[in-house]
Coordinates of C-alpha atoms in Angstrom, one line a residue:
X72 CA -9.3 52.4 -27.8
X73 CA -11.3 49.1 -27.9
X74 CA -11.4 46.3 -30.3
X75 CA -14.6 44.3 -30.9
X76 CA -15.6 40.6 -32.9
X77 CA -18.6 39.4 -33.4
X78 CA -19.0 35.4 -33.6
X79 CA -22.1 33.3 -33.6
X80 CA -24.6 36.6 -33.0
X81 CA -22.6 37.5 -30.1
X82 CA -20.0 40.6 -29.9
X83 CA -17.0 39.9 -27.8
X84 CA -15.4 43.5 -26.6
X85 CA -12.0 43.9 -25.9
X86 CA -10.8 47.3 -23.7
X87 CA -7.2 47.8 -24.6
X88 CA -4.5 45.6 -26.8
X89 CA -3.2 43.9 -24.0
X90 CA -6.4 42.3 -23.3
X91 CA -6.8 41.3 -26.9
X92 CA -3.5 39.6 -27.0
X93 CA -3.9 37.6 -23.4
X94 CA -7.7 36.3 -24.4
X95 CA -6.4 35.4 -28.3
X96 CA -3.8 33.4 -26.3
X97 CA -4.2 29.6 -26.1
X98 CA -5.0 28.1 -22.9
X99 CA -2.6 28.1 -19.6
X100 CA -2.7 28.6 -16.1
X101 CA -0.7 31.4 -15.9
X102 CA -3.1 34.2 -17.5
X103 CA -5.5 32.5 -15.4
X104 CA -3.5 33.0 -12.6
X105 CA -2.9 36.1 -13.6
X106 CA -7.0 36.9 -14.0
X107 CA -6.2 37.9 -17.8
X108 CA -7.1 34.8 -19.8
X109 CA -10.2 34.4 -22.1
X110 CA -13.3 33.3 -20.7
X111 CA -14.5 30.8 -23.3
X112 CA -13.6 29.1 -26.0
X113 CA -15.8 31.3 -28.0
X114 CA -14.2 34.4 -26.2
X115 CA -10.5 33.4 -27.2
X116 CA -11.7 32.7 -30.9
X117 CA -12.9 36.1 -30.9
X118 CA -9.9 37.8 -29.6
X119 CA -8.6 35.6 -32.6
X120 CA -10.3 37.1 -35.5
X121 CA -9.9 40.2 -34.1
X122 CA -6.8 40.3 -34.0
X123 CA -6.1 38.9 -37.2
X124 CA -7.6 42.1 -38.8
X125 CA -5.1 44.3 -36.9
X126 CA -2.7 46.3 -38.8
X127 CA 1.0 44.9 -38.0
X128 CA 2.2 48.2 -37.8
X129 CA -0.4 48.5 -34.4
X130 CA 2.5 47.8 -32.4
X131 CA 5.1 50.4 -33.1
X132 CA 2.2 53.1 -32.3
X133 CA 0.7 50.8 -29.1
X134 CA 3.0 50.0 -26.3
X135 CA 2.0 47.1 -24.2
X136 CA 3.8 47.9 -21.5
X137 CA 4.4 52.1 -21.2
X138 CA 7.4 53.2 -23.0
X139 CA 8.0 56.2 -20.4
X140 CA 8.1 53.4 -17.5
X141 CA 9.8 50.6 -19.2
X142 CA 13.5 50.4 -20.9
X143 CA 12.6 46.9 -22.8
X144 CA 10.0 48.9 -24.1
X145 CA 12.3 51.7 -25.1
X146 CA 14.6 49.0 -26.1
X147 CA 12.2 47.2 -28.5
X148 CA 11.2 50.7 -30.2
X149 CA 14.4 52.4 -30.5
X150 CA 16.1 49.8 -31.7
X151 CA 13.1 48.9 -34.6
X152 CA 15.0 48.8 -38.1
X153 CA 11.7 50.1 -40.3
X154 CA 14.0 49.3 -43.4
X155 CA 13.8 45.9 -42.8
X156 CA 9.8 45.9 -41.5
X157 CA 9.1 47.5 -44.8
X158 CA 8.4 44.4 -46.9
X159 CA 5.8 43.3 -44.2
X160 CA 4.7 47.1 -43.0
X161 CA 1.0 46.9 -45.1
X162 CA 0.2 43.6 -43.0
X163 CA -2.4 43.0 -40.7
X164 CA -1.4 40.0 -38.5
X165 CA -3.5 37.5 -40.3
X166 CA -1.8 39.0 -43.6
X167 CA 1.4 38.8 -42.1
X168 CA 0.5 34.8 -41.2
X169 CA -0.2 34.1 -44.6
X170 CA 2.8 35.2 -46.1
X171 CA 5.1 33.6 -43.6
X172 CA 3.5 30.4 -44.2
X173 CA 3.9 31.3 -48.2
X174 CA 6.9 30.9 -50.5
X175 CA 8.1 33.9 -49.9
X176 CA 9.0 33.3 -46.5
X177 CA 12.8 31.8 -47.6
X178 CA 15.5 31.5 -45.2
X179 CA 17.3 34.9 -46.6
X180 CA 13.8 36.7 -46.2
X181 CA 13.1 35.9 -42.9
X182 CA 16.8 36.6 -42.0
X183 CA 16.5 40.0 -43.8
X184 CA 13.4 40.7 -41.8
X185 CA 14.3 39.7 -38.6
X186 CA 15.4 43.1 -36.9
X187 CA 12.2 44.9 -38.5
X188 CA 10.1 42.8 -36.2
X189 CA 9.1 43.7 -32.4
X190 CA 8.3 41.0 -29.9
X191 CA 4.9 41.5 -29.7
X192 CA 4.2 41.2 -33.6
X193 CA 5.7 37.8 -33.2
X194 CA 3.7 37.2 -30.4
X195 CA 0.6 37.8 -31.9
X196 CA 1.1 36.0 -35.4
X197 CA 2.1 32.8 -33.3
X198 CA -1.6 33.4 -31.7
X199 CA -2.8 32.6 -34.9
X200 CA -1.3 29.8 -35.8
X201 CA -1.2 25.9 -35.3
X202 CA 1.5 24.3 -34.0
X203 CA 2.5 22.7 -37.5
X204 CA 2.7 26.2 -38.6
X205 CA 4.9 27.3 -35.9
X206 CA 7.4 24.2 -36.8
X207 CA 7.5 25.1 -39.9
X208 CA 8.2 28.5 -40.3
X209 CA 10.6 28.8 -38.1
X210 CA 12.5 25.5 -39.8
X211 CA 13.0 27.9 -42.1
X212 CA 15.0 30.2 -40.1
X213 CA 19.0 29.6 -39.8
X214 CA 20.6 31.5 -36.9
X215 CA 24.4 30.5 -37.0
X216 CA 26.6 31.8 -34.2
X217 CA 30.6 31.1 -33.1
X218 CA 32.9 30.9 -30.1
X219 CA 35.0 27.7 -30.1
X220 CA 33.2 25.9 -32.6
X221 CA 30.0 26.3 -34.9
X222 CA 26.2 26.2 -34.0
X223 CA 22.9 26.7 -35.7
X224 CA 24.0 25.4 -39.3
X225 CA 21.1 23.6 -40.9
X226 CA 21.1 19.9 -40.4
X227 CA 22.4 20.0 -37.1
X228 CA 21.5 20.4 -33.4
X229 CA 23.8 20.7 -30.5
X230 CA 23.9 19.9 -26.8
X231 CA 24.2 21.8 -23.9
X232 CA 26.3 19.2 -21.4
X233 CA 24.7 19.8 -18.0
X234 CA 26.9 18.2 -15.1
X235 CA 25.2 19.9 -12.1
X236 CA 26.2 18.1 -8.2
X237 CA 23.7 18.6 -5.2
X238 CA 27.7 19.6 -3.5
X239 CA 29.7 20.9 -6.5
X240 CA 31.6 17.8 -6.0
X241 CA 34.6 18.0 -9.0
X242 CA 34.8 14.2 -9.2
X243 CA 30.9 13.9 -9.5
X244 CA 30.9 17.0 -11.8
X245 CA 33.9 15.5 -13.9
X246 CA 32.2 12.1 -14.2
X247 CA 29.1 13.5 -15.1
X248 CA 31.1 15.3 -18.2
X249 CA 32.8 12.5 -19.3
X250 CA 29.6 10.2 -19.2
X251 CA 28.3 13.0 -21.7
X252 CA 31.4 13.0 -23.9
X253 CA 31.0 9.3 -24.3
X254 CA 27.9 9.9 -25.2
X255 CA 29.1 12.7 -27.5
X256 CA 27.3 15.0 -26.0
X257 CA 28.5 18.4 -25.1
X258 CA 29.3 20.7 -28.2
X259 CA 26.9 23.7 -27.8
X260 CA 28.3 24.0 -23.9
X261 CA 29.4 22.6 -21.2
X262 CA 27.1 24.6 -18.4
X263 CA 26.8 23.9 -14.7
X264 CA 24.3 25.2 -12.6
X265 CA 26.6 25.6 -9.4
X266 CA 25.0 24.8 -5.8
X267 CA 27.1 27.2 -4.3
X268 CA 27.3 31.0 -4.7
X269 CA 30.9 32.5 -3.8
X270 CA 33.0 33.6 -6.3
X271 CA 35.6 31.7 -5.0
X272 CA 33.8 28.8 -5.4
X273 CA 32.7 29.9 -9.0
X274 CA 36.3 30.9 -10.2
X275 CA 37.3 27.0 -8.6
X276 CA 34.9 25.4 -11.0
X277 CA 35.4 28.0 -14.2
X278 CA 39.4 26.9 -13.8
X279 CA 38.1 23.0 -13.3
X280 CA 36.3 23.1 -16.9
X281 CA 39.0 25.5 -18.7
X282 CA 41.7 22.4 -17.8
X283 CA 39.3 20.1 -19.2
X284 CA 38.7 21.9 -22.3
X285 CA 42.6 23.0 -22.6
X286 CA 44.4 19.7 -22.0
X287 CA 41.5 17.4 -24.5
X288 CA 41.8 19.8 -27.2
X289 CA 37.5 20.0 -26.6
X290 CA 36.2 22.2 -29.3
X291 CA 33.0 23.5 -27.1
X292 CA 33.0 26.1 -24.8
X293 CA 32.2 26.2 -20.8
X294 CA 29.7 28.2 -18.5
X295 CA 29.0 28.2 -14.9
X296 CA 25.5 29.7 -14.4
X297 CA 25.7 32.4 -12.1
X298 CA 24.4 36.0 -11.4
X299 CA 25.9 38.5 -13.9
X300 CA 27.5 40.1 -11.2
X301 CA 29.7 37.1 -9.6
X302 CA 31.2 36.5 -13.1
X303 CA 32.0 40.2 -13.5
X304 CA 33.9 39.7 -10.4
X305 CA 35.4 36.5 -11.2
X306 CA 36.6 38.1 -14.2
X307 CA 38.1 40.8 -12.7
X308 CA 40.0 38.0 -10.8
X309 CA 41.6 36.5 -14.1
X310 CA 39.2 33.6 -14.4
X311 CA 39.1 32.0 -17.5
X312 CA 35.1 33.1 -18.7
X313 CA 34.0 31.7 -21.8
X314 CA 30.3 33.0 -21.8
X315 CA 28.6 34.9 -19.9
X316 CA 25.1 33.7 -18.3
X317 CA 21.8 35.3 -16.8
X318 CA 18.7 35.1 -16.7
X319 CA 16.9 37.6 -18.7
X320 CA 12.8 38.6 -18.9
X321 CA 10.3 40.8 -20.6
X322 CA 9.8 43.5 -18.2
X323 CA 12.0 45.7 -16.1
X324 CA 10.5 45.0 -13.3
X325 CA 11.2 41.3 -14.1
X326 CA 14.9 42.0 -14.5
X327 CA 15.0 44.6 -11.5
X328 CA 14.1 41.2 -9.6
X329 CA 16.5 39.4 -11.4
X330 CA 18.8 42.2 -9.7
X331 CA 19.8 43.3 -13.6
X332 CA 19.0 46.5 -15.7
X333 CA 20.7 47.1 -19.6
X334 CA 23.5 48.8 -18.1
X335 CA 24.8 46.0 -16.1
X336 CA 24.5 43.6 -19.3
X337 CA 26.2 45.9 -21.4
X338 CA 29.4 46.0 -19.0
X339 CA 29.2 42.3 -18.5
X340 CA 29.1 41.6 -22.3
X341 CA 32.3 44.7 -23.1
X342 CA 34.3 42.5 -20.6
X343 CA 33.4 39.5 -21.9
X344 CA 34.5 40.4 -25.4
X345 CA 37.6 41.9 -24.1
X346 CA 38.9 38.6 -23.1
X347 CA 39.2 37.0 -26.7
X348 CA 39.1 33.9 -25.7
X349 CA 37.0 32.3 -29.1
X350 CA 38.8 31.5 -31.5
X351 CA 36.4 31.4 -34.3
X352 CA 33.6 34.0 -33.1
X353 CA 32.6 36.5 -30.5
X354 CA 29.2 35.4 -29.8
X355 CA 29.8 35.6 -25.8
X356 CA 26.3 35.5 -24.2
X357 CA 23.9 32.6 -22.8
X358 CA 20.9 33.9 -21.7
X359 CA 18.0 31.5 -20.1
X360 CA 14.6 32.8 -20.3
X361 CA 11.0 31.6 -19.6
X362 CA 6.6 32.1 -19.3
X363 CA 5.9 32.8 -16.3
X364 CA 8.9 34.9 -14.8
X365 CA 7.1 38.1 -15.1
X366 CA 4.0 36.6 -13.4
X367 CA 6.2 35.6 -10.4
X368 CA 8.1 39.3 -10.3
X369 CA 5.1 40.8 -9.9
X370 CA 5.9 43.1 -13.2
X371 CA 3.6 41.3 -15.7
X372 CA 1.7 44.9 -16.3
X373 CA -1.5 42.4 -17.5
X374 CA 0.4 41.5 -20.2
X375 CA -0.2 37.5 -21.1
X376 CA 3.2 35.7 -20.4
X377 CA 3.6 34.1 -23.6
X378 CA 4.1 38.0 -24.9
X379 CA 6.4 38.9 -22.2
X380 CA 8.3 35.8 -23.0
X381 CA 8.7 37.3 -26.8
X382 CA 10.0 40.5 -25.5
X383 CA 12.7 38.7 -23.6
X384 CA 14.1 37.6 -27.0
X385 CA 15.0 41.7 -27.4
X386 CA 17.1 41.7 -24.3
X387 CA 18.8 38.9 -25.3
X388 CA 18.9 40.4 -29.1
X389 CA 20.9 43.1 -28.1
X390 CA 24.1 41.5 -26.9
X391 CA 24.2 38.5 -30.2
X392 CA 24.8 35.6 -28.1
X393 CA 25.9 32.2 -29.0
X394 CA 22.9 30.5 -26.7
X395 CA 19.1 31.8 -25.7
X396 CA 17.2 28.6 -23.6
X397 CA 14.1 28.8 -23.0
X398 CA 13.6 26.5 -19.8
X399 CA 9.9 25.8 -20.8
X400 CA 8.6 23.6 -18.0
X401 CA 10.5 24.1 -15.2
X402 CA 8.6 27.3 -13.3
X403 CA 6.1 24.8 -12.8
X404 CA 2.5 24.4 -13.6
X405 CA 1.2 27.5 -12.0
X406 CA 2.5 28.9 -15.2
X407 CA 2.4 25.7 -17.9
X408 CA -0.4 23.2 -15.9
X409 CA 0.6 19.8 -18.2
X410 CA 2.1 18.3 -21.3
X411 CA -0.2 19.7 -23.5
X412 CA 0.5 24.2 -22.4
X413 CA 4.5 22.6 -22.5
X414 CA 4.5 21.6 -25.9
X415 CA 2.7 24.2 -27.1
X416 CA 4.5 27.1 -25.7
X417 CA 8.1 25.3 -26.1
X418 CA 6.8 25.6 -29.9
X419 CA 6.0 29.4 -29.4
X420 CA 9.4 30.4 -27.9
X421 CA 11.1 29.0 -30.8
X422 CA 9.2 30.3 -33.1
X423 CA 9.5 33.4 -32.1
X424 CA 12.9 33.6 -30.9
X425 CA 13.9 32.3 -34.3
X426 CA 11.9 35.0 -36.1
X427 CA 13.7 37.6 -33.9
X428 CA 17.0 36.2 -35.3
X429 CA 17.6 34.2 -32.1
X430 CA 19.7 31.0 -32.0
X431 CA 17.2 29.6 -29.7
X432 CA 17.7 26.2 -27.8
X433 CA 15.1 24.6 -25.4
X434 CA 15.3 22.7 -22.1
X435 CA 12.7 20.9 -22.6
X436 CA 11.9 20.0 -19.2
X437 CA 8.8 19.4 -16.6
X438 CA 9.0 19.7 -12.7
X439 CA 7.8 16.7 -10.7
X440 CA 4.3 18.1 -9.3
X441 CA 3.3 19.2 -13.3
X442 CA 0.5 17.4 -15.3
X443 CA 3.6 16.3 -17.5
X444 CA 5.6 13.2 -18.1
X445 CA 8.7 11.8 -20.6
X446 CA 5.9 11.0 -23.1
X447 CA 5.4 14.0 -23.7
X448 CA 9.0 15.6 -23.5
X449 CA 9.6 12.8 -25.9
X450 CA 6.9 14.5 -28.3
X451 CA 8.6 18.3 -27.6
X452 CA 11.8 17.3 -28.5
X453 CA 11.0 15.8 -32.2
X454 CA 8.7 18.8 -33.1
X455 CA 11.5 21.0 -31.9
X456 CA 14.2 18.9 -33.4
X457 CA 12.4 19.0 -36.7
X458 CA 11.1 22.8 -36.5
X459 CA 15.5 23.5 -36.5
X460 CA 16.3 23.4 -32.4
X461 CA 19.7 24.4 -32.1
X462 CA 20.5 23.2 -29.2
X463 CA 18.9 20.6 -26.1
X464 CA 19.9 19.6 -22.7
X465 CA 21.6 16.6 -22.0
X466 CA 21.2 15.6 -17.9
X467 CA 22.8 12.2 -16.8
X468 CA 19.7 9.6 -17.0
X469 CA 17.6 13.4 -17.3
X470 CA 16.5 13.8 -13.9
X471 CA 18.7 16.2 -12.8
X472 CA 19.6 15.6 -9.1
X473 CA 21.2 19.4 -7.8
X474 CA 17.9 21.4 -9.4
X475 CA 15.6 18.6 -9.3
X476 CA 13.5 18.8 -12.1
X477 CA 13.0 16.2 -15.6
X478 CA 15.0 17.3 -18.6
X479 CA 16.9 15.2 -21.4
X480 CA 19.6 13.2 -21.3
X481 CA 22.2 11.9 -23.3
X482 CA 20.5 9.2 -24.8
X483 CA 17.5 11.2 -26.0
X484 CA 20.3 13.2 -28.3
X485 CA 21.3 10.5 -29.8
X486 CA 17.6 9.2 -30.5
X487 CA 16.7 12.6 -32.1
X488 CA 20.3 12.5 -34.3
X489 CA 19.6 8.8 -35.3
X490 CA 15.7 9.6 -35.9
X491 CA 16.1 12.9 -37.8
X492 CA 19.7 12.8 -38.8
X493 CA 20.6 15.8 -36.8
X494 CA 24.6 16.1 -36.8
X495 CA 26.7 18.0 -33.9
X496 CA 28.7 21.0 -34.0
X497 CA 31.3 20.3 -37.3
X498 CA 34.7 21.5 -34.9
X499 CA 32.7 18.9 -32.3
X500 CA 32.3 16.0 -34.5
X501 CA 35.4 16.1 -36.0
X502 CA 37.2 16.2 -32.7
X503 CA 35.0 12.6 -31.7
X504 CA 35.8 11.0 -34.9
X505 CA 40.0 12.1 -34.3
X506 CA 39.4 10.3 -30.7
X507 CA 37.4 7.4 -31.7
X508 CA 34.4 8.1 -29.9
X509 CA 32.1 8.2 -33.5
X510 CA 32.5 7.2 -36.9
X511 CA 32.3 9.7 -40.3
X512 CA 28.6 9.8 -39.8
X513 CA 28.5 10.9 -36.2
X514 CA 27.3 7.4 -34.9
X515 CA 28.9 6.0 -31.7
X516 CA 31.5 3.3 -31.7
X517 CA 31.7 1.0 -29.3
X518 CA 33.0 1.2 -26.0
X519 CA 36.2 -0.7 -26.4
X520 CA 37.5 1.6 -28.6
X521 CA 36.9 4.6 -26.6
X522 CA 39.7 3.8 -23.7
X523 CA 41.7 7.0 -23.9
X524 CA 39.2 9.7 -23.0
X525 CA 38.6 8.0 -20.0
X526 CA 42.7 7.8 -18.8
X527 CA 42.7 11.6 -19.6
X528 CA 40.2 11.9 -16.9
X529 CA 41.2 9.7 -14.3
X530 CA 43.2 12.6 -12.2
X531 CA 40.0 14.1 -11.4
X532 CA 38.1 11.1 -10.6
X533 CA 39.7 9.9 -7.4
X534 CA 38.5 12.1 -5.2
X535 CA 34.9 11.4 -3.3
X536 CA 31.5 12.6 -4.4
X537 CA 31.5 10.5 -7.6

């Protein structure tokens, strides 16, 4: 089955509804790496309208990628709540544009609607809109999750505290966490990306946070970043696991390269809830995703990445967890060449991670060799902050020296809360005010009166690689 548009006396063809989607996509290098983007500008504006007349309901009959060959596929289906699609069910896309951007998209609405919606029907309404559009939809969506304190409420925006060392160093990593508290950064986790790989290793620096976090009375929770697997094992070794991390995409073949399938994430997130260790939720998942992946996994099935980005939101749907990142610049520019494909498709994933019921944070982040610089990072993180982030990185100075890539820092956090307002995690904000660190309304004190953080630390600071 073919779709067809005609614009300006020409008729643009399209052969299936993968092609439609990749050529209504904006501009990036990745569908043109991947030989699937539109040809013109006249081409993609095509795809556009045609598109826009397509029932919503297209995509429960029309798998992108083959249902038989695919269990994200089978996921996304199986799982679909037609209940909750019903209000939307007589939409074509364009329709279904409209009355998102109307009144009747409220907060409980798009909540109510969230599992009636399949990745690629978000995909395709974000097609059709401007970025404005995307911000402020999915401003309107409040996805509040819980472990050892509270993220996602509206008005507020957390941060991930990222203390990575180029040798795992626990004075370096330590110094780095408590130049973030200071900062007071840290309350949707403390995460590091280790440089080693051993569980041994892994379990050393899970037991370094969980002292940290025990003997400060720090209401955030801790992560180290490593394959599914090594923290199955470290659990089964009695360390103290908080969440659970992977990376997730929107294809099996992605995830079989990730060396991951459903089955594995399912035991991973049974043993993580068997722990108990939050005590105000049981949201025990932090899953990083990103365009491009599929691309690189070879498993893209001509599907453009933005949409296989979207249908990495129903992996991570599945297992309700307190954190989804989308890392949006850090593949590289094969995938997103400059500023301009970052900012817009760090708009996308949120939009549509939010729509899916997501509580979707952003790295917003650019390698050194991309067409991108802290200008426009700077730009990325107010629209995000303002279309409802809930959480962002905070790197030491933002260049992050193990992974070596540009992200956020510390500062940039607290020039987004004093620009827009944005106030930490409540359990977080109340634990800086009790220590000194911030007054009633979240600003920072001086440093003279922030001594005592600093003692508490001071056994893990002596030894070398700070």
């Amino acid at each position: 089955m073919g779709y067809r548009a005609s614009l300006g006396g020409e008729t643009h063809h399209f052969g299936s509804l993968a092609e439609l989607m990749a050529k209504a996509t904006p501009a990036r290098s990745g569908d043109e790496l991947a030989g699937i983007a539109a040809d013109s500008a006249a081409q993609r504006v095509a795809a556009r309208e045609a598109l826009a007349d397509l029932p919503l309901a297209t995509f429960l009959k029309q798998a992108l990628v083959p249902y038989e060959v695919d269990e994200v596929t089978r996921l996304i289906i199986d799982s679909h709540d037609a209940a909750a699609f019903a209000p939307v069910a007589h939409l074509t896309v364009g329709g279904f544009r409209d009355w998102l951007l109307s009144a009747a998209a409220s907060t409980p609405a798009l909540a109510a609607l969230a599992p009636g919606l399949t990745p690629e029907m978000v995909a395709a309404v974000s097609k059709l809109m401007r970025n404005q559009d995307l911000m402020l939809v999915a401003s309107r969506v409040s996805v509040v999750t819980r472990f050892r304190n509270t993220l996602g409420l509206p008005g507020h925006m957390a941060v991930r505290l990222q203390p990575n060392h180029p040798s795992d160093s626990p004075a370096g990593i330590v110094a780095s966490i408590l130049d973030g508290l200071m900062y007071g950064a840290g309350d949707a986790v403390i995460g590091i990306n280790p440089a080693a790989d051993s569980v041994p290793a892994l379990v050393d620096l899970l037991r370094l946070l969980d002292e940290l976090i025990s003997r400060h009375g720090i209401p955030t929770q801790s992560c180290v970043l490593t394959h599914v697997t090594n923290t199955l094992q470290a659990m089964a070794q009695g360390a103290p696991v908080d969440l659970v991390f992977q990376s997730i995409g929107g294809t099996e073949g992605t995830n079989t390269s990730f060396g991951l399938n459903l089955a594995l994430l399912d035991e991973a997130h049974a043993a993580a809830l068997s722990l108990r260790r939050g005590p105000l939720g049981d949201n025990v998942m932090y899953f990083e995703t990103g365009q491009g992946s599929a691309l690189s996994a070879n498993a893209h099935h001509g599907v453009d990445q933005q949409t296989l980005e979207a249908r990495a939101y129903a992996v991570a749907r599945r297992y309700r967890p307190l954190l989804v990142n989308t890392v949006v610049g850090f593949i590289g520019p094969e995938y997103l060449y400059d500023g301009k494909q970052i900012v817009r498709a760090g708009l996308e994933d949120h939009f549509c991670g939010k729509l899916l019921g997501l509580p979707m944070g952003c790295d917003i982040c650019y390698t050194n060799h991309a067409e991108a610089d802290s200008d426009d990072m700077d730009n990325l993180l107010v629209l995000l902050a303002s279309a409802g982030l809930n959480f962002m990185m905070g790197v030491p100075g933002a260049d992050d020296v193990m992974l070596n890539y540009q992200s956020t820092s510390f500062h940039d956090a607290l020039f987004v809360r004093q620009l827009l307002g944005k106030r930490r995690a409540p359990e977080f904000e109340a634990w800086l005010q009790r220590l000194g660190l911030t007054d009633a309304q979240g600003a920072l004190l001086p440093a003279p009166a922030r001594p005592a953080l600093a003692a508490g630390f001071s056994p893990w600071l002596a030894g070398p690689g700070t």
